[in-house]
Short mmCIF file of C-alpha atoms and ligand atoms in Angstrom, two decimals:
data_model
loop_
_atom_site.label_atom_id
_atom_site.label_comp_id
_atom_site.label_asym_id
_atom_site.label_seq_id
_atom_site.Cartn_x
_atom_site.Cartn_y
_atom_site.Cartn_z
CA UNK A 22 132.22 59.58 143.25
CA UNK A 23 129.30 61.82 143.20
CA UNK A 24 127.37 62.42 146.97
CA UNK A 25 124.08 64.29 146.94
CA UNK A 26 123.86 67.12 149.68
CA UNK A 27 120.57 67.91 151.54
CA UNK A 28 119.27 69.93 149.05
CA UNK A 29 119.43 67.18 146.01
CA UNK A 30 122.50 68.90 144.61
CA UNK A 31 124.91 66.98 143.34
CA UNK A 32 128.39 67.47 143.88
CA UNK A 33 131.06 65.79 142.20
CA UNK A 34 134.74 65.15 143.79
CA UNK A 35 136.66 63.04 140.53
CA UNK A 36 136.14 60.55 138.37
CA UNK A 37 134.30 59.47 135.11
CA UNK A 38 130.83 60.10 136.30
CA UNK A 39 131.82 64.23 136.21
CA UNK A 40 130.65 64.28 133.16
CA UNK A 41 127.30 62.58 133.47
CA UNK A 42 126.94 64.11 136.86
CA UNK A 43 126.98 67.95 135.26
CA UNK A 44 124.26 67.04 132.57
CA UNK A 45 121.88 66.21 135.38
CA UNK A 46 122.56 68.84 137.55
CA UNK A 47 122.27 70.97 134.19
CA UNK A 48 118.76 69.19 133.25
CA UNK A 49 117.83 69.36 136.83
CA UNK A 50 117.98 73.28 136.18
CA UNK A 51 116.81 73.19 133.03
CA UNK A 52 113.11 71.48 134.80
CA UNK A 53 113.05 73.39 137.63
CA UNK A 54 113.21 76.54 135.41
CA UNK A 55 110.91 74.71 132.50
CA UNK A 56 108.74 74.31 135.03
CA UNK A 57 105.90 77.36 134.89
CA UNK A 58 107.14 78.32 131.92
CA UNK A 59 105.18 77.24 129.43
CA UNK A 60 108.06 74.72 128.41
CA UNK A 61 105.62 71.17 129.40
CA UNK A 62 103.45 70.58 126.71
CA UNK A 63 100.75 67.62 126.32
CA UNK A 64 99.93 65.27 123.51
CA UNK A 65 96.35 63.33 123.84
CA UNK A 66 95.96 59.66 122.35
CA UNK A 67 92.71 58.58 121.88
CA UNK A 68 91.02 55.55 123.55
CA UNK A 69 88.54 54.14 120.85
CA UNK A 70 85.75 52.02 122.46
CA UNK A 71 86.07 48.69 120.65
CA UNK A 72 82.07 47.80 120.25
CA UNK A 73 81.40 50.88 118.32
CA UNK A 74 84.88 52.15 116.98
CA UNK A 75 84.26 55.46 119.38
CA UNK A 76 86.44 58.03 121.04
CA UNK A 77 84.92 58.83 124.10
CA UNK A 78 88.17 60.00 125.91
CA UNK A 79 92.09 60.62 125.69
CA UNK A 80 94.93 60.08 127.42
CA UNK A 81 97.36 63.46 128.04
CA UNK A 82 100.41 62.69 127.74
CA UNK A 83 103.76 65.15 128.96
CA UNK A 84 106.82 66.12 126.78
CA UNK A 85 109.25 68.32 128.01
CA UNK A 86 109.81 71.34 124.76
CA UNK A 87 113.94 71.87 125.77
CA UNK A 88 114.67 75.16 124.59
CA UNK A 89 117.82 73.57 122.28
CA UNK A 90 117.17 69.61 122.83
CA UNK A 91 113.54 69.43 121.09
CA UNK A 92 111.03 67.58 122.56
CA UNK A 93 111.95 65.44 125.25
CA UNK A 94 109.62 62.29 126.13
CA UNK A 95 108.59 60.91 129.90
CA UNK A 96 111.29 58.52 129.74
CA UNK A 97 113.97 61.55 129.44
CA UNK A 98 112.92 63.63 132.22
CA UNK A 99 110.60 62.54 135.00
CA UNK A 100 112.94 60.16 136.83
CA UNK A 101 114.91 62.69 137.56
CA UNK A 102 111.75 65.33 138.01
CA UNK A 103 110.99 62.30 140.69
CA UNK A 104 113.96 62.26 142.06
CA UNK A 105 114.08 65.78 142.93
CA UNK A 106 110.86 66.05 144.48
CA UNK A 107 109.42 68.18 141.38
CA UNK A 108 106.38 65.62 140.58
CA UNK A 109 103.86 67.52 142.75
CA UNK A 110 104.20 70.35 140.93
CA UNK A 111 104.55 68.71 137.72
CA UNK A 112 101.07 67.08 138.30
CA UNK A 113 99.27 70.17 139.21
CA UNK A 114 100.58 71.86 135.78
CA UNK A 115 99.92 69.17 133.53
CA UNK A 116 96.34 69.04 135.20
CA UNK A 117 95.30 72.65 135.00
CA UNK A 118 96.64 72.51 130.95
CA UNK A 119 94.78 69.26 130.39
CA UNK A 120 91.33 70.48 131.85
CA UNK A 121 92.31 73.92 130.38
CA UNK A 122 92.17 71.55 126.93
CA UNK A 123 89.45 70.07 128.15
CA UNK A 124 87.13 73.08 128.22
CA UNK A 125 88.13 73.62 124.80
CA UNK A 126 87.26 70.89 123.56
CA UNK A 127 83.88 70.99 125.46
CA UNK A 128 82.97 74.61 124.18
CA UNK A 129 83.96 73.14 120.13
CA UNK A 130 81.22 70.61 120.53
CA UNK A 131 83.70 67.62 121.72
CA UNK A 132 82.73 65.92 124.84
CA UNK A 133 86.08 64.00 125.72
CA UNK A 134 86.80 62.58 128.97
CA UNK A 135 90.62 62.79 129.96
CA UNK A 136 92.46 60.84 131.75
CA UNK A 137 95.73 62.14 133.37
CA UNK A 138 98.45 60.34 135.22
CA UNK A 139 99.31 60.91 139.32
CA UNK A 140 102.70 59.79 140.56
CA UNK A 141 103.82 58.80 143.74
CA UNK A 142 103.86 62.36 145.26
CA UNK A 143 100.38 62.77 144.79
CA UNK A 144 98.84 60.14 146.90
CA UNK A 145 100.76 61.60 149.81
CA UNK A 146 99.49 64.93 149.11
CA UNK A 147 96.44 65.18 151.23
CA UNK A 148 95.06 68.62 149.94
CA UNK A 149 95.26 67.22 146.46
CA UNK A 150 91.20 66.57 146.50
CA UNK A 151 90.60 69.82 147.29
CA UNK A 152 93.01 71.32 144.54
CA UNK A 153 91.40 68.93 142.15
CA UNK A 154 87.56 69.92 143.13
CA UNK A 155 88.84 73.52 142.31
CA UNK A 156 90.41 73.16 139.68
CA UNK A 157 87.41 71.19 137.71
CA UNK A 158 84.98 74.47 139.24
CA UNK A 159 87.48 76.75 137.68
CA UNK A 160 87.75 75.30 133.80
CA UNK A 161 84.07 74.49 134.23
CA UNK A 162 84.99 70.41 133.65
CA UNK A 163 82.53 68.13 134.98
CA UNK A 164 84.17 65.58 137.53
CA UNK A 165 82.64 62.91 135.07
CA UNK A 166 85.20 64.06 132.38
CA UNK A 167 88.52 63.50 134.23
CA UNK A 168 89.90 60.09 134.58
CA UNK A 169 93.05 60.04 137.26
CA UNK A 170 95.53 57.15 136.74
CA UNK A 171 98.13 55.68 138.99
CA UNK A 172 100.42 53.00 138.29
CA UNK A 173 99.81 49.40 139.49
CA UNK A 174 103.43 49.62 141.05
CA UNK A 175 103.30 53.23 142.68
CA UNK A 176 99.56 51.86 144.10
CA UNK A 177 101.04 48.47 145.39
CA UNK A 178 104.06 50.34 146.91
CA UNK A 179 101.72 52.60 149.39
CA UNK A 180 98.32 51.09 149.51
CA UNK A 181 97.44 51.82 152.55
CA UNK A 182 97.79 55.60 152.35
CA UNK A 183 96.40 55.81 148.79
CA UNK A 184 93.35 54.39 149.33
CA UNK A 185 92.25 57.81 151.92
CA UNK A 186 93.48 59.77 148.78
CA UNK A 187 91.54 57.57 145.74
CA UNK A 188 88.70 57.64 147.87
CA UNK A 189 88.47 61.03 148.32
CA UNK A 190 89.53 61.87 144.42
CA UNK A 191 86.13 59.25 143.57
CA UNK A 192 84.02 60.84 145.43
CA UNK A 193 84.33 63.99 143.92
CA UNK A 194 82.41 61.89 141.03
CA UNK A 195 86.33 61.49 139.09
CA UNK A 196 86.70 58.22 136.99
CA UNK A 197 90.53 55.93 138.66
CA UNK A 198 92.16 53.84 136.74
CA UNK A 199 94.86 51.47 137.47
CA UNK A 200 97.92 52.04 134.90
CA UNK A 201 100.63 49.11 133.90
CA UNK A 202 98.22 46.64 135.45
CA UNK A 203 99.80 43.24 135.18
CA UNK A 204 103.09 44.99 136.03
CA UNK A 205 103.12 45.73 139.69
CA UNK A 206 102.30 42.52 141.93
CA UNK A 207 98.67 43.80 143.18
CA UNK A 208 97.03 41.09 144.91
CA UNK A 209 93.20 40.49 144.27
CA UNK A 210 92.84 41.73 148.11
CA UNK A 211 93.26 44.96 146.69
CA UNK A 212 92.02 44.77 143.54
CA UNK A 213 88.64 43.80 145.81
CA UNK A 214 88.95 46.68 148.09
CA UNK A 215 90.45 49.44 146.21
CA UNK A 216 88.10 52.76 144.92
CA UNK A 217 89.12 52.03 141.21
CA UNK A 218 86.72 52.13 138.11
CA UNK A 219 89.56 51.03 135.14
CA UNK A 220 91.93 48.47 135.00
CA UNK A 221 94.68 49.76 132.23
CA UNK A 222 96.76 46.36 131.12
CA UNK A 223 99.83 46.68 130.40
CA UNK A 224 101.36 46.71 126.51
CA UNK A 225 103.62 44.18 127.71
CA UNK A 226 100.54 41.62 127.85
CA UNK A 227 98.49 43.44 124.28
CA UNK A 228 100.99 44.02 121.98
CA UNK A 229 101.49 40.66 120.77
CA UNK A 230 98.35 38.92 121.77
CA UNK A 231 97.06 38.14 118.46
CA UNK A 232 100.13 35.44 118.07
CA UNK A 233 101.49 34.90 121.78
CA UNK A 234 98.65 32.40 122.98
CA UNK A 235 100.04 33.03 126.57
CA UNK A 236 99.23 37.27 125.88
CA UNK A 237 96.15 36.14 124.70
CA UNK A 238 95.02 33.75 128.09
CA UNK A 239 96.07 36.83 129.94
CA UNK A 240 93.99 39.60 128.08
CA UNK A 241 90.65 37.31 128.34
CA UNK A 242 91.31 36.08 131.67
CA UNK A 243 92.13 39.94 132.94
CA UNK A 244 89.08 41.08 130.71
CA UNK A 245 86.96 38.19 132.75
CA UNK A 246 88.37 39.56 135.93
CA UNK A 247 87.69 43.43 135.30
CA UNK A 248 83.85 42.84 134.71
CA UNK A 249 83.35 40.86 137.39
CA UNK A 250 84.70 43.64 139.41
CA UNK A 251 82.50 46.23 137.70
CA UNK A 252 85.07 47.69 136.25
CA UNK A 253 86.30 48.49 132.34
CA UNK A 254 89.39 46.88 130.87
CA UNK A 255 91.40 48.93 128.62
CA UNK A 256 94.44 47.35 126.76
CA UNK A 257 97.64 49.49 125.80
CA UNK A 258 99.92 49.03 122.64
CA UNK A 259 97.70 47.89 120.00
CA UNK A 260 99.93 47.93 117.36
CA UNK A 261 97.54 46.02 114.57
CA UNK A 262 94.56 45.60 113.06
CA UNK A 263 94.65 41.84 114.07
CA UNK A 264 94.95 42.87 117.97
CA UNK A 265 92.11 45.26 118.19
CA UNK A 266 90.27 42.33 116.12
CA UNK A 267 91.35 40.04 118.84
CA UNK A 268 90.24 42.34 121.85
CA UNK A 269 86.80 43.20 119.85
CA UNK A 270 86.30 39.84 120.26
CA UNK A 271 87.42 39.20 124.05
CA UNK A 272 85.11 41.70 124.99
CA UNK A 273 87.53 44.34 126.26
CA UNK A 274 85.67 47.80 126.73
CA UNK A 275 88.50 50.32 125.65
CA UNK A 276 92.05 50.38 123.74
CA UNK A 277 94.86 52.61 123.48
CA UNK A 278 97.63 52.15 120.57
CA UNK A 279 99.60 53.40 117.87
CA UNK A 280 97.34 51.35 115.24
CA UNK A 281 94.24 53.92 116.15
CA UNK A 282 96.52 56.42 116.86
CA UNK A 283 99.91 58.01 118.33
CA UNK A 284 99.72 60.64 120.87
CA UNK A 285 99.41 63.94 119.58
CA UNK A 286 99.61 67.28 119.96
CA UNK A 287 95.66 69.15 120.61
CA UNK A 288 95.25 70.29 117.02
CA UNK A 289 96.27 67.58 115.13
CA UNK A 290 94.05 65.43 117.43
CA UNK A 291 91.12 67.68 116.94
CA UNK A 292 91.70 67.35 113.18
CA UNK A 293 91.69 63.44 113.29
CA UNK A 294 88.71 63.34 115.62
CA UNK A 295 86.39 65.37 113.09
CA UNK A 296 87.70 63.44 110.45
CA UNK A 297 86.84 60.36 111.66
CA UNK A 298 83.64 61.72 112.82
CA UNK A 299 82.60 61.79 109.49
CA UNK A 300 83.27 57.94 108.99
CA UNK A 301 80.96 55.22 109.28
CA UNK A 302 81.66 54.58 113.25
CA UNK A 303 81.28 50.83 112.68
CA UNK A 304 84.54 51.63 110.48
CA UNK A 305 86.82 50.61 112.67
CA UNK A 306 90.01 51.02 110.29
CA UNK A 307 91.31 53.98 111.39
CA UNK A 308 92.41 56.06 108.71
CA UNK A 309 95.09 58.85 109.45
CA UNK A 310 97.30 55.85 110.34
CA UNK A 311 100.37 56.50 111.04
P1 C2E B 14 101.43 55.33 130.39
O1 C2E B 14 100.62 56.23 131.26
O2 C2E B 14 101.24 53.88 130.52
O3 C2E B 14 101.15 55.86 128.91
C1 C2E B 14 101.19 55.03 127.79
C2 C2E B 14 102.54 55.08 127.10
O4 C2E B 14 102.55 54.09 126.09
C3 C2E B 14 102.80 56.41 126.38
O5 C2E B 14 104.21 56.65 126.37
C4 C2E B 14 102.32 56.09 124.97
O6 C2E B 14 102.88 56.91 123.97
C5 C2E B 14 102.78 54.66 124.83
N1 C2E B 14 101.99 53.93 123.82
C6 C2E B 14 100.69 54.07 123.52
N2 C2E B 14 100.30 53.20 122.56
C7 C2E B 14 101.40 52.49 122.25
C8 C2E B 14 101.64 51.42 121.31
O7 C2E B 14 100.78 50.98 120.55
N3 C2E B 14 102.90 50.91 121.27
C9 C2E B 14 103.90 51.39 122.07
N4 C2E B 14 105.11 50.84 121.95
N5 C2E B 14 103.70 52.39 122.98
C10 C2E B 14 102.46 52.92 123.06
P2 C2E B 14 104.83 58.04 126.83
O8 C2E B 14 103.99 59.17 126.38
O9 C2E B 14 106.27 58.02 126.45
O10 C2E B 14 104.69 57.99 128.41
C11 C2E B 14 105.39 57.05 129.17
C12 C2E B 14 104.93 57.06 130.59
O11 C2E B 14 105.29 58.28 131.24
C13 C2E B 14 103.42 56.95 130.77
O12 C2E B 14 103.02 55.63 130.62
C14 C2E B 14 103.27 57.49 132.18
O13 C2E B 14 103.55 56.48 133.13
C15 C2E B 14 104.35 58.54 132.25
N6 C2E B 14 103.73 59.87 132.04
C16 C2E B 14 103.43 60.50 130.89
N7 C2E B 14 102.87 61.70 131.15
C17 C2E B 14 102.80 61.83 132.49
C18 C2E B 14 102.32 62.85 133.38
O14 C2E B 14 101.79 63.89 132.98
N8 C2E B 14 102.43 62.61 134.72
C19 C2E B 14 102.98 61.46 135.21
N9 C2E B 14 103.05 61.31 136.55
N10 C2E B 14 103.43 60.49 134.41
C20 C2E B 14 103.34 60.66 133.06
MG1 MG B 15 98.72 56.32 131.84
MG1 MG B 16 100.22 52.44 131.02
MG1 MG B 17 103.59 53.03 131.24
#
């Protein structure tokens, strides 16, 4: 039987969950330590406008670099970073390295928005505007160029509060997005009244919408929906050539998949963007596939 104390430690009386309860606690330390110290690194996937095959932004994506595990993805780590309160601070690092990336990018000729994601933690935190303003005046990013996205669920969960935050975050001239849509029970009442730009469907919805007719009534209707609203639709987890043909043809403003390209890391992602930037753009096939 495990009990958590007041400070989130866990301590362990008997039983078979010792084990399992010792590799958190372990992990746990491992973060917290991680944490400001260079150990969170980002991968960037592209998001390839689907009228004219181009890149105008990327997504950052975290991974944990364990000193002896490797690289350890979202799913391994930020429950648990979640669950221990550590998300604030997680946010603010992965920010300053993604607009830190950002400015690089901008001073080697590539104008790339990026998009990075909030969690829960973040749309209580009223000073995050602030933080966010300075941090975009520090790295000398233009509010334009960051995209902030927060997950249909998380959004649904708190609305109320959020809503003082996203507002706030917008009109510092920064680009929302709503992540997972089609996931997290949003109602069109606030779809209508919340400060969003981007609606993000989910992969669940994409991925197989070239076969599934009921994917496919789903991606046009949603695509219908979003520009009526003013805002983009970008799909996740293209996966095929026949998908992005599919969502070309729906009219859907943005995509995001492994068939134009995983996430990763800054260099190799610079390397694939100049490449391609000597394609034909209206070349949609993307060719370091991998
Ligand atoms: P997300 O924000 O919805 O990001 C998209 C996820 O889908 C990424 O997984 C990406 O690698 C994956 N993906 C992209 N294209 C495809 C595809 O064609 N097929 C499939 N099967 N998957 C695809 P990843 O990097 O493992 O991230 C998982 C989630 O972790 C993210 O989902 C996001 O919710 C969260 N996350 C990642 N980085 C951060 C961060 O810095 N802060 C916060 N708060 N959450 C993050
Ligand atoms: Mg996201
Ligand atoms: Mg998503
Ligand atoms: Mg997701």
């Amino acid at each position: 039987v495990a009990k958590g104390d007041h400070s989130g430690v866990v301590v362990t009386t008997s039983g078979a969950h010792d084990d399992a309860d010792r590799q958190r606690l372990t992990t746990l330390e491992e973060l917290r330590a991680g944490l400001g110290n260079g150990e969170l690194v980002l991968h960037y996937q592209p998001q390839m406008e689907l009228a004219t095959g181009g890149i105008p932004g990327v997504e950052a994506l975290v991974r944990w670099n364990h000193p002896t595990r490797g690289l350890v993805y979202p799913d391994g780590f930020l429950a648990l970073a979640e669950h221990a309160g550590l998300m604030g601070r997680l946010t603010l690092e992965v920010l300053e390295m993604a607009l830190a990336q950002s400015a690089a990018w901008r001073a080697a000729g590539l104008d790339l928005t990026i998009a990075v994601n909030l969690s829960a933690a973040n749309l209580h935190d009223v000073t995050l505007p602030a933080y966010v303003a300075d941090a975009l005046t520090r790295h000398g990013v233009p509010p334009a160029a960051l995209h902030l996205e927060i997950t249909e669920e998380v959004l649904m969960r708190d609305a109320a509060r959020a809503t003082g935050v996203l507002a706030e975050l917008r009109a510092t001239g920064i680009r929302l997005a709503i992540d997972d849509y089609g996931t997290g029970y949003s109602s069109l009442a606030y779809l209508h009244a919340l400060p969003v730009d981007d609606l993000k469907l989910d992969r669940a919805f994409v991925t197989h919408c070239d076969t599934d007719t009921r994917s496919a009534a789903i991606v046009k209707s949603t695509v219908e929906l979003a520009h009526n609203l003013n805002m983009r639709l970008i799909a996740e987890g293209a996966e095929n050539e026949a998908v992005l043909d599919r969502l070309r043809r729906w009219d859907c403003d943005l995509v995001q998949g492994y068939h134009v390209s995983r996430p990763q890391p800054p260099d190799v992602l610079t390397a694939w963007l100049r490449e391609r930037a000597g394609l034909d753009p209206r070349s949609l096939t993307p060719t370091l596939n991998p």
